[in-house]
Tab-separated table of C-alpha atoms in Angstrom:
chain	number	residue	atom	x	y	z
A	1	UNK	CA	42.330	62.952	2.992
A	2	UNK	CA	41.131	66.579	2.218
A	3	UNK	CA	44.618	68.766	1.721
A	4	UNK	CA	44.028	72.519	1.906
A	5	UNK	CA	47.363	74.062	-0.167
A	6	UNK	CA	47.159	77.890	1.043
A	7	UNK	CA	49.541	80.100	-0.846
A	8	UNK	CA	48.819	84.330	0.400
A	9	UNK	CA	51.174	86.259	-1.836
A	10	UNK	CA	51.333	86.518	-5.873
A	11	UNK	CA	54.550	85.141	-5.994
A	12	UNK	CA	54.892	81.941	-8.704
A	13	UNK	CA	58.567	81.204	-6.521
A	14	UNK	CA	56.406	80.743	-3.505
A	15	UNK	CA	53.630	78.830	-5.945
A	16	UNK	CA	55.193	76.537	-7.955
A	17	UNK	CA	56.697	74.098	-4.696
A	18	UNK	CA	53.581	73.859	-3.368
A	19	UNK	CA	52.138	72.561	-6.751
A	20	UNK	CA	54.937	69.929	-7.197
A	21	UNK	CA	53.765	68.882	-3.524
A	22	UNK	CA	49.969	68.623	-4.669
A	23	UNK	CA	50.942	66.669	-8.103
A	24	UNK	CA	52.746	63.778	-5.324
A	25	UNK	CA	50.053	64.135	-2.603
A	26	UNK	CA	46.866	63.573	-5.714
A	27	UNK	CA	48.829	60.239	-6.696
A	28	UNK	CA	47.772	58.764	-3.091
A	29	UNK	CA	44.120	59.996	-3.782
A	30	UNK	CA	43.685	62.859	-1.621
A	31	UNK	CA	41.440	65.739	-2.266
A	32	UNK	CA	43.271	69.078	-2.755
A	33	UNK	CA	41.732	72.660	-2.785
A	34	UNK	CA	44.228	75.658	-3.280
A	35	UNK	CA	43.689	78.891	-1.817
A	36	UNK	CA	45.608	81.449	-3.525
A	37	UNK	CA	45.056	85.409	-4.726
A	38	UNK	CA	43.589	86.434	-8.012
A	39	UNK	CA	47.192	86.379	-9.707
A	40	UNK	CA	47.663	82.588	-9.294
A	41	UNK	CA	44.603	81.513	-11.431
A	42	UNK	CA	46.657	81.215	-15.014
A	43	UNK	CA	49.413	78.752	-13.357
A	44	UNK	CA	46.185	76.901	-10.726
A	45	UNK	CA	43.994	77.014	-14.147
A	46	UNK	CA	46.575	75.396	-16.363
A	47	UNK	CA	47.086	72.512	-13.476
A	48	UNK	CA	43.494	71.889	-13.475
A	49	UNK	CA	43.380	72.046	-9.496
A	50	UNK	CA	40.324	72.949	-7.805
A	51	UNK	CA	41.336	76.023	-6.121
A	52	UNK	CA	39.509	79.082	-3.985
A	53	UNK	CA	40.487	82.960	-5.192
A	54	UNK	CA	39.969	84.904	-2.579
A	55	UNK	CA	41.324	88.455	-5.068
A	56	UNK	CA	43.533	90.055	-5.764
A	57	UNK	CA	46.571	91.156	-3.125
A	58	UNK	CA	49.590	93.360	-5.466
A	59	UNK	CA	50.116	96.705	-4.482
A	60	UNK	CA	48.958	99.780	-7.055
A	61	UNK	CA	52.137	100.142	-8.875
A	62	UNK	CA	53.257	96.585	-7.294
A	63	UNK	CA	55.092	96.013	-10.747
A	64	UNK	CA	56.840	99.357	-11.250
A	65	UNK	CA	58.461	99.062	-7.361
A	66	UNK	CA	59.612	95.319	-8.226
A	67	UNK	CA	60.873	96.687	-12.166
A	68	UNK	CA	62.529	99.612	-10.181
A	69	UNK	CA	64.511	96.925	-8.048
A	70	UNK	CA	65.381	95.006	-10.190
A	71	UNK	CA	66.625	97.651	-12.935
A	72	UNK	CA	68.062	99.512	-10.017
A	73	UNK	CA	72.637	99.068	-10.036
A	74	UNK	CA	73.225	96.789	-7.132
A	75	UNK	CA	74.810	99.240	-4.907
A	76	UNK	CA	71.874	101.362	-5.119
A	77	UNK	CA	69.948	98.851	-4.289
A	78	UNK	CA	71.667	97.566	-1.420
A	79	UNK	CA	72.078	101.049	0.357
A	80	UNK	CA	68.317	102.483	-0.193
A	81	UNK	CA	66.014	100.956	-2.079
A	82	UNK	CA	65.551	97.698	-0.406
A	83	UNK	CA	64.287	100.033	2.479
A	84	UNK	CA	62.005	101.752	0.229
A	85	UNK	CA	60.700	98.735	-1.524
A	86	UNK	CA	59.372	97.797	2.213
A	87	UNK	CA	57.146	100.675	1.918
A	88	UNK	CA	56.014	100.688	-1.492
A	89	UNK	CA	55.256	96.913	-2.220
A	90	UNK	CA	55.844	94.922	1.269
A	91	UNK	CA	53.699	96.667	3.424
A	92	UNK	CA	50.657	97.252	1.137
A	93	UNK	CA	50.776	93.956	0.251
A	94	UNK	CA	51.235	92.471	3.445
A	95	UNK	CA	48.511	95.113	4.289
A	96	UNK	CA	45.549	93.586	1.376
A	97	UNK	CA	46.678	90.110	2.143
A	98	UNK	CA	46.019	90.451	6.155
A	99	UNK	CA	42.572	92.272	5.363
A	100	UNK	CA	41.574	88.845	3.663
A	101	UNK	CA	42.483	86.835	5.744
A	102	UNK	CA	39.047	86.417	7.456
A	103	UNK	CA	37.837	85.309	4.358
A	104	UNK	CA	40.530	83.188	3.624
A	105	UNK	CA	39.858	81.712	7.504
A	106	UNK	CA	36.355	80.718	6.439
A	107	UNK	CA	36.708	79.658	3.435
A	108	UNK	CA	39.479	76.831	4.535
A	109	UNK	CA	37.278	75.871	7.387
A	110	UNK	CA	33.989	75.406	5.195
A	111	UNK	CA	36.460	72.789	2.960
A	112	UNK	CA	37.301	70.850	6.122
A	113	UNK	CA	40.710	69.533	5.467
A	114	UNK	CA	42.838	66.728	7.322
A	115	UNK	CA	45.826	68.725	6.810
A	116	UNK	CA	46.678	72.424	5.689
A	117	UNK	CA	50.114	73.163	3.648
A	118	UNK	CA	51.085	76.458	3.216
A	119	UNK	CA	53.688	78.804	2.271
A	120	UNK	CA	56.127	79.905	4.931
A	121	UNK	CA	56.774	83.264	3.763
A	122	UNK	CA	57.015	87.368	5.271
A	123	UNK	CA	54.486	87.939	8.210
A	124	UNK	CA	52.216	84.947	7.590
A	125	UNK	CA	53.237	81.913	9.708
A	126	UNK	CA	51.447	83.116	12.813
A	127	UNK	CA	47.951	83.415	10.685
A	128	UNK	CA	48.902	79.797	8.844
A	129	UNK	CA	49.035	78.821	11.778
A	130	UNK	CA	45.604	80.217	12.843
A	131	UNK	CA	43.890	78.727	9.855
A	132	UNK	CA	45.299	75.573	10.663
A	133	UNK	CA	44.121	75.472	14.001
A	134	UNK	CA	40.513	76.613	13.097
A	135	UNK	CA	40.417	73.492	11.445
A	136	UNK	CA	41.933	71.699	14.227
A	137	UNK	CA	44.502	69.929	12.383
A	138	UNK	CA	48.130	70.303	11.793
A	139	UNK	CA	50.365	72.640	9.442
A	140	UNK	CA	53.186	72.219	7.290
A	141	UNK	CA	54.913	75.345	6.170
A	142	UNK	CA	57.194	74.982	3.206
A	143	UNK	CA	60.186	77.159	3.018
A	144	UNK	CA	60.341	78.737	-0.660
A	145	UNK	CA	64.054	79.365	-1.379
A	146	UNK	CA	64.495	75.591	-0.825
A	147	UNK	CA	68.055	76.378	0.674
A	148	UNK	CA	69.433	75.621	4.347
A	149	UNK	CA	70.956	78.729	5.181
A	150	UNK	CA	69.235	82.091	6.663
A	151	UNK	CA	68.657	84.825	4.084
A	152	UNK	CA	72.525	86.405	3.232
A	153	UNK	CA	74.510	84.793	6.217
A	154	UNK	CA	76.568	82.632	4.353
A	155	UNK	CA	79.651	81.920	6.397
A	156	UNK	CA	83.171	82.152	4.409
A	157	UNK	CA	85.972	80.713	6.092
A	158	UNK	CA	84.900	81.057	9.486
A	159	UNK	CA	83.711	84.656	9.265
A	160	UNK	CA	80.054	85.870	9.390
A	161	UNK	CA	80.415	89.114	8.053
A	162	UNK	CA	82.767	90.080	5.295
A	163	UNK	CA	84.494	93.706	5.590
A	164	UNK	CA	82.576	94.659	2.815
A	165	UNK	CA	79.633	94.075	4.285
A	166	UNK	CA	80.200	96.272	6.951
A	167	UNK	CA	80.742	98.837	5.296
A	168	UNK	CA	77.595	98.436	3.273
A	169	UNK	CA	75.382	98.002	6.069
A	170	UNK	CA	76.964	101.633	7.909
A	171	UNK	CA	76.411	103.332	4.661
A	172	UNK	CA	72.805	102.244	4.405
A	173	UNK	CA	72.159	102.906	7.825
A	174	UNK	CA	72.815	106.521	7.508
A	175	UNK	CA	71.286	106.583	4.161
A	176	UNK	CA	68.315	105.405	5.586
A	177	UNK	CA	67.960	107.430	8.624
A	178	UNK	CA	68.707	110.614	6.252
A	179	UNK	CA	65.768	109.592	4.145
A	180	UNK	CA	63.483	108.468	7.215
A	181	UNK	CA	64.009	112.421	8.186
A	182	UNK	CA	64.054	113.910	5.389
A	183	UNK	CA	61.116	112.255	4.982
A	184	UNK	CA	59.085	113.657	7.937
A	185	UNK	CA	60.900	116.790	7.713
A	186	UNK	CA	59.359	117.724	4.157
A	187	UNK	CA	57.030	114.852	3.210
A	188	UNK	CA	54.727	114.699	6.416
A	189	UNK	CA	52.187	113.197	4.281
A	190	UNK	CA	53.776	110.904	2.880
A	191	UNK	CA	55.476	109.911	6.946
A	192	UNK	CA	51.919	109.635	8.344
A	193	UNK	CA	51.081	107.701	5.088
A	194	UNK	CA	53.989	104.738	6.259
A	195	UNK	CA	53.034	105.234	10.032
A	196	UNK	CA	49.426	104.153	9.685
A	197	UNK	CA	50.655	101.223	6.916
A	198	UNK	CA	53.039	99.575	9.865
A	199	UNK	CA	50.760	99.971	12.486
A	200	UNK	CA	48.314	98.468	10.407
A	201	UNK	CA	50.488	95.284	9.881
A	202	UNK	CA	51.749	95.372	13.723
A	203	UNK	CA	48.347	95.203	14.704
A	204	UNK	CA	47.578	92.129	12.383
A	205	UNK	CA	50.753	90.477	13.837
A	206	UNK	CA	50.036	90.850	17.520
A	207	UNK	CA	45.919	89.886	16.469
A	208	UNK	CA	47.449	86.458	15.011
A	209	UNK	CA	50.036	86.466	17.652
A	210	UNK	CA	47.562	86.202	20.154
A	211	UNK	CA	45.557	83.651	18.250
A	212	UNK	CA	48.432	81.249	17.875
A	213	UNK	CA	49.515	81.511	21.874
A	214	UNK	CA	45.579	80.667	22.376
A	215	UNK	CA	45.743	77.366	20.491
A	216	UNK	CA	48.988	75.892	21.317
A	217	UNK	CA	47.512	72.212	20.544
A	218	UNK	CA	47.824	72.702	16.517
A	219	UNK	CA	51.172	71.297	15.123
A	220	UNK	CA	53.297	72.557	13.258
A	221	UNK	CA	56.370	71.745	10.980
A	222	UNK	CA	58.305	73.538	8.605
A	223	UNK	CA	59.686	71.416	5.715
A	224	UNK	CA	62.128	71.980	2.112
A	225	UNK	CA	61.417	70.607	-0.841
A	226	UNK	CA	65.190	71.991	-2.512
A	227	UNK	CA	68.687	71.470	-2.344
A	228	UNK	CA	69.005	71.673	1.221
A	229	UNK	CA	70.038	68.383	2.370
A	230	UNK	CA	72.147	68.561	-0.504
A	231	UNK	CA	74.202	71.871	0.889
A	232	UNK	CA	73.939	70.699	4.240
A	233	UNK	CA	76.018	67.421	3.241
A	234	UNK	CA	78.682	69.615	1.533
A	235	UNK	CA	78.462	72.764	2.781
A	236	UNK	CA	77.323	72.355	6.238
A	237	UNK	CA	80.788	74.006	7.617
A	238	UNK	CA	79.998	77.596	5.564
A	239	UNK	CA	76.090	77.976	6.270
A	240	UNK	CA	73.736	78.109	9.139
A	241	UNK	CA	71.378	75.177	9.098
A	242	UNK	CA	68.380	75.954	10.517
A	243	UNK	CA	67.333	73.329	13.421
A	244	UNK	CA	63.617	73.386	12.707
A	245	UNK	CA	63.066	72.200	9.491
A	246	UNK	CA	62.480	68.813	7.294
A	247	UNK	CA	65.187	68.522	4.701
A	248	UNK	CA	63.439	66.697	2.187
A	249	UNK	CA	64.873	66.457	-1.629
A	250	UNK	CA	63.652	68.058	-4.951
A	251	UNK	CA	60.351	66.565	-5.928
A	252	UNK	CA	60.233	65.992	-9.620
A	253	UNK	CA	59.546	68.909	-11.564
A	254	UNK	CA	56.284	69.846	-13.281
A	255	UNK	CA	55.782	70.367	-16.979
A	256	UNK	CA	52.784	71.938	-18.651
A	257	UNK	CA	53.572	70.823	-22.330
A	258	UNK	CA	55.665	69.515	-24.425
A	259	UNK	CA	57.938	70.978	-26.764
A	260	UNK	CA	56.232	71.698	-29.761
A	261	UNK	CA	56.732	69.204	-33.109
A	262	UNK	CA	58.553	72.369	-34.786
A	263	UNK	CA	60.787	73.432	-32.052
A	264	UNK	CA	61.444	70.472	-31.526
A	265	UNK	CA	62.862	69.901	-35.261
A	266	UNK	CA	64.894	73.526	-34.322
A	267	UNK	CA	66.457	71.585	-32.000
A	268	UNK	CA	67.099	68.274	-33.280
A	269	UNK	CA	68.616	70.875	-36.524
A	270	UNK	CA	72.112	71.185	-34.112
A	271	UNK	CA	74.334	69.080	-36.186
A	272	UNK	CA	76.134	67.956	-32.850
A	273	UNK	CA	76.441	71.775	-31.784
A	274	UNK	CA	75.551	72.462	-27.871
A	275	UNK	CA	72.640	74.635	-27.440
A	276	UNK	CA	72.331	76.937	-24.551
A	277	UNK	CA	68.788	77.527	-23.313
A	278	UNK	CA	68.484	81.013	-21.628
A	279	UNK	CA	66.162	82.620	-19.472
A	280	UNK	CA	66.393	84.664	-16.826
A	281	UNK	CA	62.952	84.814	-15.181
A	282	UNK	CA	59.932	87.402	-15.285
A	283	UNK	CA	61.670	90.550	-13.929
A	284	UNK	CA	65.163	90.332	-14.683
A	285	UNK	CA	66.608	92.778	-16.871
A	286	UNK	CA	69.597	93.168	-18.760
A	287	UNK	CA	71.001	95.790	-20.940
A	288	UNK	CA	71.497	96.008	-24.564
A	289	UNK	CA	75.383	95.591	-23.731
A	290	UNK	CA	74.860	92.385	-21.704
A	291	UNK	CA	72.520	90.847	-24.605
A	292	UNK	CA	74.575	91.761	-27.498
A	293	UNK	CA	77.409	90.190	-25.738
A	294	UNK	CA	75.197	87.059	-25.096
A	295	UNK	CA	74.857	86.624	-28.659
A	296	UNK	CA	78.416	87.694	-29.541
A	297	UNK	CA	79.546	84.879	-26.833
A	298	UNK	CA	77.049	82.646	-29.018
A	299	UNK	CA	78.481	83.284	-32.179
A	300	UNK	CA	82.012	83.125	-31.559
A	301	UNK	CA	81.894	79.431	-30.161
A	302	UNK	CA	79.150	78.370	-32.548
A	303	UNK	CA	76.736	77.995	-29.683
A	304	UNK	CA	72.843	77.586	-30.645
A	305	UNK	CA	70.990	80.143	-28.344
A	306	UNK	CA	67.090	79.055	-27.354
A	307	UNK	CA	65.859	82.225	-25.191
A	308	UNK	CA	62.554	82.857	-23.323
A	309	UNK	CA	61.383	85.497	-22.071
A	310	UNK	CA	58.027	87.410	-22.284
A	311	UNK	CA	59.379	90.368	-24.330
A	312	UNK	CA	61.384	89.815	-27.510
A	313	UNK	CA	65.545	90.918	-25.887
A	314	UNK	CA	66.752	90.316	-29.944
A	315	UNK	CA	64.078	92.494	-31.707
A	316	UNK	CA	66.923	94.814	-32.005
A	317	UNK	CA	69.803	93.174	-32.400
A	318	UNK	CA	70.634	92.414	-36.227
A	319	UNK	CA	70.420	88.855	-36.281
A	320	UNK	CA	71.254	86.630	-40.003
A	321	UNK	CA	71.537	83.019	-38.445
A	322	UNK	CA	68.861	80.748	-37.608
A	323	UNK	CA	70.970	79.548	-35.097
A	324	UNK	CA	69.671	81.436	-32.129
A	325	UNK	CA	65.809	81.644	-31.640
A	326	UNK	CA	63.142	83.221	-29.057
A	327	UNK	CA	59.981	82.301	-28.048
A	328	UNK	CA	57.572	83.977	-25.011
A	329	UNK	CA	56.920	80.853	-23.284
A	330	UNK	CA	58.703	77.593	-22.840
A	331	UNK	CA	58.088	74.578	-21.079
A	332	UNK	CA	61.326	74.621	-18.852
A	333	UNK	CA	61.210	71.006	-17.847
A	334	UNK	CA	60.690	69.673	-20.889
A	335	UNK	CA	63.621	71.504	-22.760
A	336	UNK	CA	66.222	70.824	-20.060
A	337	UNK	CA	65.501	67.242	-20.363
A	338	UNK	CA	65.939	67.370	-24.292
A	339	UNK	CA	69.105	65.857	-25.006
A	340	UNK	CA	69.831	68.701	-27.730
A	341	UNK	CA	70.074	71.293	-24.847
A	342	UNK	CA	74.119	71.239	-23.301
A	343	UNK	CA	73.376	74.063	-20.596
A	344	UNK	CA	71.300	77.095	-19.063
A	345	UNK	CA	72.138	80.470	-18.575
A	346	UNK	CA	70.038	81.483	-15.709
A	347	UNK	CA	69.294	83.964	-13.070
A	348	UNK	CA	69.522	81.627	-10.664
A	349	UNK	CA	65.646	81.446	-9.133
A	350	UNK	CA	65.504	78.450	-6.752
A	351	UNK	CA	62.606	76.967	-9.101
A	352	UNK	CA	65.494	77.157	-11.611
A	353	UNK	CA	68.542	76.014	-10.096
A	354	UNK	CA	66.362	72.497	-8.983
A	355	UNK	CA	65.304	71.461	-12.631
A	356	UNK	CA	68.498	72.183	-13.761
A	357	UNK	CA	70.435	69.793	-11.309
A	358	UNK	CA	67.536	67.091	-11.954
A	359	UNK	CA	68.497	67.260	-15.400
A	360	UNK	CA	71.840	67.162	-14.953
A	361	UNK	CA	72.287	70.495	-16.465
A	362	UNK	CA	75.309	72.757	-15.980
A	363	UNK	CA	74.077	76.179	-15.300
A	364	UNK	CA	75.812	80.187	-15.725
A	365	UNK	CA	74.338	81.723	-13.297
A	366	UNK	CA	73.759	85.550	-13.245
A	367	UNK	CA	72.130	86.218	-9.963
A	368	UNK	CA	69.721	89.073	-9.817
A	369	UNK	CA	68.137	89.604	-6.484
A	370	UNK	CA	67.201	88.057	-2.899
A	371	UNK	CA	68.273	84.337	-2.830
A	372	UNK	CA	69.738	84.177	-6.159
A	373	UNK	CA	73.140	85.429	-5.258
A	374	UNK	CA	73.137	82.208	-2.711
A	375	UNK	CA	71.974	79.942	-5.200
A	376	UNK	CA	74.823	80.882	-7.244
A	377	UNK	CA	77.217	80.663	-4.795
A	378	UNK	CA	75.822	76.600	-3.978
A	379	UNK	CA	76.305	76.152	-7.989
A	380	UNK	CA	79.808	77.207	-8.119
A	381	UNK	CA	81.052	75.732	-4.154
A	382	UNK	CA	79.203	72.290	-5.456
A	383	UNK	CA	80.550	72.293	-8.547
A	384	UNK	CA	78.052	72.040	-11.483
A	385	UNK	CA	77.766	76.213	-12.661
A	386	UNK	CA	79.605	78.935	-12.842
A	387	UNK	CA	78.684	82.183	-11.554
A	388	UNK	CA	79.133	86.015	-13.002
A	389	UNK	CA	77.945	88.936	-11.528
A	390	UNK	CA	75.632	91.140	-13.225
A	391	UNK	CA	77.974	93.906	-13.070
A	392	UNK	CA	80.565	92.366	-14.272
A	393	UNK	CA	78.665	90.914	-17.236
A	394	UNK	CA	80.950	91.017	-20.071
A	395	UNK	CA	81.554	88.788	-23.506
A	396	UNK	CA	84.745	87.819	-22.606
A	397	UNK	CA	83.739	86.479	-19.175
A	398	UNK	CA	80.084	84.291	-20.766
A	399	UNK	CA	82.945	82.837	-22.929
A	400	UNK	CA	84.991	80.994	-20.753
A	401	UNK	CA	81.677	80.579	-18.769
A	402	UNK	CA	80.637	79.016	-22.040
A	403	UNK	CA	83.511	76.716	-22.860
A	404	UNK	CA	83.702	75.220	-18.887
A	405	UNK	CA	80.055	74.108	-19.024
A	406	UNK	CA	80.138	72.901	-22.548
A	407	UNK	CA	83.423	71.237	-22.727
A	408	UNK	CA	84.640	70.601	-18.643
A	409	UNK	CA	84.678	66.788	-17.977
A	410	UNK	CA	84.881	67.653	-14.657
A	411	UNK	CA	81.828	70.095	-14.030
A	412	UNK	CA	79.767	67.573	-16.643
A	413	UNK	CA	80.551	64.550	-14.198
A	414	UNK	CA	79.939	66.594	-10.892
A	415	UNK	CA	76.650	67.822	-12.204
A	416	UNK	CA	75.442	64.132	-13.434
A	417	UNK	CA	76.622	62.264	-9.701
A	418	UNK	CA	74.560	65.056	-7.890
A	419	UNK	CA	71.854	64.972	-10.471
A	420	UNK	CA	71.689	61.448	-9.614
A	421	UNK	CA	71.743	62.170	-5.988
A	422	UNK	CA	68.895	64.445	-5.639
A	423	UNK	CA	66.821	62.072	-7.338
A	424	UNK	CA	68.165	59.212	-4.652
A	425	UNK	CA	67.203	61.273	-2.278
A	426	UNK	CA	63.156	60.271	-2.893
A	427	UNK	CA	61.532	63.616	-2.190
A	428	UNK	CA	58.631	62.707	-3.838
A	429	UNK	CA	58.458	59.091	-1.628
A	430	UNK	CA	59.081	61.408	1.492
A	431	UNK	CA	56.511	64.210	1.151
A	432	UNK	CA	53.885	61.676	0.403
A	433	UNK	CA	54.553	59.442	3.657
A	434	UNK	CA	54.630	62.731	5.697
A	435	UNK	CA	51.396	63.655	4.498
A	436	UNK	CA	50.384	60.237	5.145
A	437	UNK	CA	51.895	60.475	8.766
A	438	UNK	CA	50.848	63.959	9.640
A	439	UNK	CA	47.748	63.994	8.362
A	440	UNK	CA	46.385	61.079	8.872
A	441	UNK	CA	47.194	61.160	12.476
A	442	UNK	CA	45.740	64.232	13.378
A	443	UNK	CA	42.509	64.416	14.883
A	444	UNK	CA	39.853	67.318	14.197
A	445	UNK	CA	38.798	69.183	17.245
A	446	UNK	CA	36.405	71.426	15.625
A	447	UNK	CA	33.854	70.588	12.405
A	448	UNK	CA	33.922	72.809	9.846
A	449	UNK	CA	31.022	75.538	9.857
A	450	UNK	CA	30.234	78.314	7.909
C-alpha cells in the first residue's frame, strides 16, 4: 500500500511519532511519502524517507517568541504570555501553514495513497481530513503528547480545578483584557494587525469546515502511540480519557547512530559509578544557578554527568574532572539502552518520557512547558521518576532526586515491570495490523489527478 505520512507544523514532538509509525508500516512493504515543511528535512533526510517539502511554515521571529516562553518565570507565563504567544507564533504559523495547504492538497493526491496518517495537532484536523478525502481514503490522526488526558485537566482527588487555579485563571483574565485594550487603545496598528491574522485563520477553518461536512464518507480515527493505555490502567480515576481514540502502546524507539567507539570507552571508564545522562530538549533553559547545582549534585555523590544539548551549559563552569562530559548531539536511544547509563534528568518531552520507560530508565523530571508538567506528574503517580519544579530547582533537592533513582529498590523495580509492560503491550504489532485493516479496506472513490 501507498502511505501518505502528512506532518503541517515544524515541530520534531509532532515528527518523531509519526516516523516510529513509518519505520513499522515499511517492514510490511508499503510505500511511504512524507509531507512535511522545510524544517523537517535534517530529521526526514537522516531517515532516508522519500518525503515532499512543501517550505517553510515558522513565523519571522518564530524562535525568539518560543525562547521568550520558555525563559519567561512560570507565573508570567501563565498570566500573559501564553496569550501573547497566540499572536506572535500560533497564528502566523497557523496562518503560512493554511496558505499551503492547496499545495499540500495536490501534492498528496498526485502520490495516490491507500491511506493518509497525519498529525492531529492545533487547527488542522478538519483540512487532514480534507486531504484525506480528496484521495478518497481514510485518515488516522495521531495524537502527539501520547497521553490520555485533555491538555491541564488532570483530576486530583475528585476535584477538577484546584484553588490555585482559580485564582490564576481570574488574574489572567483581567490581565488579558487590560492588554487586549490597552492594546487598541494605543497600538491600533498593531489591533488591526491581530484582527486581520484571526480572521484569516477563521476563514480557513469554516473553508475546511465546510469541506469536511461535504464529504462525510471519508473515515476517520484518531490513535496514541504513548503511555496512554498505560495511565488509563492506573490512573484512569484522576484523568479524563478521551472516548475517541486508539490506545495503542509505545512503538520501539528510533536511533540514528550508535554511540561512538570513544564515548563509548567514556562510558565503559565508570568503575561501577552510575552515570546520569541529561538533556533537557532544544528550548529549555536553565540558569547558571540551576547548572552549577547540577554539577555540584554530581560531584557530591560521585555521579558521572553525560549532557547534550546544542550549546555548551559547562563552558563556564570551572570543571577539573573528566567525570562529567558534553557533547551537541547524542543518539538518545542508544545511550539509554547502554548499561553504563543508571538514569535521565529530563524535561520531560513525551518523546522523552517513552524511551526512558522502554529502557527501563528512572527519570528526574524538570518539566518546562505544555504537556511536560503532566508527563511528570504520570512519572511520579506511576512510580518510576521523580519530579522538581523548575522553580524550585535547587542542589539540595537533585540530591535526594539523585540518590532515589540511583539507589531506590523500589522505583528501580517499578520502572523495570512497566518497562516490561509497555513493550507487552505490542504497539508496533498493533499499528501495523491497523494499517493493514484500515487501509487495506478502504476503497478509492476518486483517482489521483494533477
Amino acid at each position: 500500500m501507498k502511505l501518505a505520512i502528512v506532518c503541517l507544523i515544524p515541530d520534531f514532538g509532532h515528527l518523531i511519532p509519526l516516523i516510529r509509525i513509518a519505520k513499522e508500516a515499511i517492514k510490511d512493504g508499503h510505500e511511504i511519502r512524507f509531507f512535511v515543511p522545510d524544517e523537517a528535512e535534517p530529521i526526514i533526510n537522516k531517515k532516508e524517507f522519500c518525503s515532499y517539502f512543501f517550505g517553510s511554515v515558522t513565523p519571522e521571529h518564530g524562535q525568539k517568541s518560543l525562547r521568550r516562553l520558555f525563559d519567561a518565570p512560570p507565573l508570567a507565563n501563565r498570566l500573559i504570555l501564553r496569550y501573547l504567544f497566540d499572536y506572535d507564533y500560533l497564528v502566523p504559523l497557523k496562518i503560512n501553514v493554511l496558505s499551503r495547504l492547496d499545495e499540500v492538497r495536490s501534492a498528496v493526491k498526485f502520490f495516490g495513497p491507500d491511506l493518509v496518517i497525519g498529525d492531529a495537532t492545533l487547527s488542522f484536523k478538519e483540512a487532514m481530513y480534507t486531504i484525506a478525502a480528496d484521495c478518497g481514503v481514510p485518515v488516522v490522526l495521531h495524537h502527539a503528547p501520547g497521553t490520555n488526558q485533555r491538555p491541564r485537566r488532570i483530576r486530583v482527588a475528585g476535584k477538577r480545578y484546584s484553588i490555585r487555579k482559580l485564582v490564576y485563571d481570574f488574574c489572567s483574565n483581567i490581565l488579558i483584557s487590560v492588554e487586549s485594550r490597552s492594546t487598541r487603545l494605543f497600538a491600533k496598528a498593531e489591533w488591526e494587525r491581530r484582527k486581520e491574522r484571526s480572521l484569516i485563520v477563521e476563514g480557513y477553518k469554516a473553508q475546511f469546515a465546510q469541506l469536511k461536512e461535504s464529504r462525510p464518507g471519508t473515515k476517520l480515527l484518531y490513535i496514541t502511540t504513548g503511555l496512554a493505555a498505560l495511565e488509563t490502567k492506573y490512573l484512569g480515576n484522576l484523568i479524563e480519557v478521551p472516548p475517541d481514540r486508539i490506545l495503542l502502546g509505545p512503538l520501539p524507539p528510533v536511533s540514528d547512530s550508535e554511540i561512538s567507539s570513544e564515548l563509548n570507552s567514556w562510558l565503559e571508564l565508570a568503575g561501577g559509578r552510575p552515570v546520569i545522562f541529561v538533556c533537557f530538549g532544544t528550548l529549555a533553559s536553565f540558569s547558571r544557578k540551576a547548572i552549577d547545582a547540577i554539577v555540584e549534585a554530581a560531584t557530591e555523590l560521585d555521579v558521572r554527568l553525560l549532557w547534550a544539548s546544542k550549546n555548551n551549559p559547562l563552558q563556564d563552569v570551572r570543571l577539573s574532572s573528566s567525570d562529567i562530559r558534553w557533547e551537541p548531539w547524542l543518539p538518545q536511544p542508544a545511550i539509554l539502552s547502554h548499561p553504563a547509563v543508571r538514569g535521565f534528568l529530563s524535561h520531560a518531552g513525551g518523546s522523552s518520557i517513552q524511551e526512558a520507560l522502554w529502557f527501563a530508565q528512572p527519570l528526574i523530571c524538570v518539566p518546562q512547558m505544555w504537556d511536560q508538567p503532566y508527563n511528570g506528574w504520570v512519572t511520579e503517580k506511576l512510580g518510576f521518576g521523580v519530579t522538581i519544579d523548575k522553580t524550585a530547582f535547587t542542589k539540595e533537592r537533585l540530591v535526594y532526586a539523585l540518590q532515589k533513582v540511583i539507589y531506590s529498590d523500589e522505583l528501580r523495580q517499578n520502572v523495570t515491570n512497566l518497562s516490561a509492560e509497555v513493550r507487552a503491550q505490542n504497539g508496533s504489532g498493533r499499528i501495523r495490523a491497523l494499517i493493514r485493516e484500515i487501509g487495506g479496506s478502504a476503497k478509492k472513490i476518486i483517482e489521483p489527478t494533477l
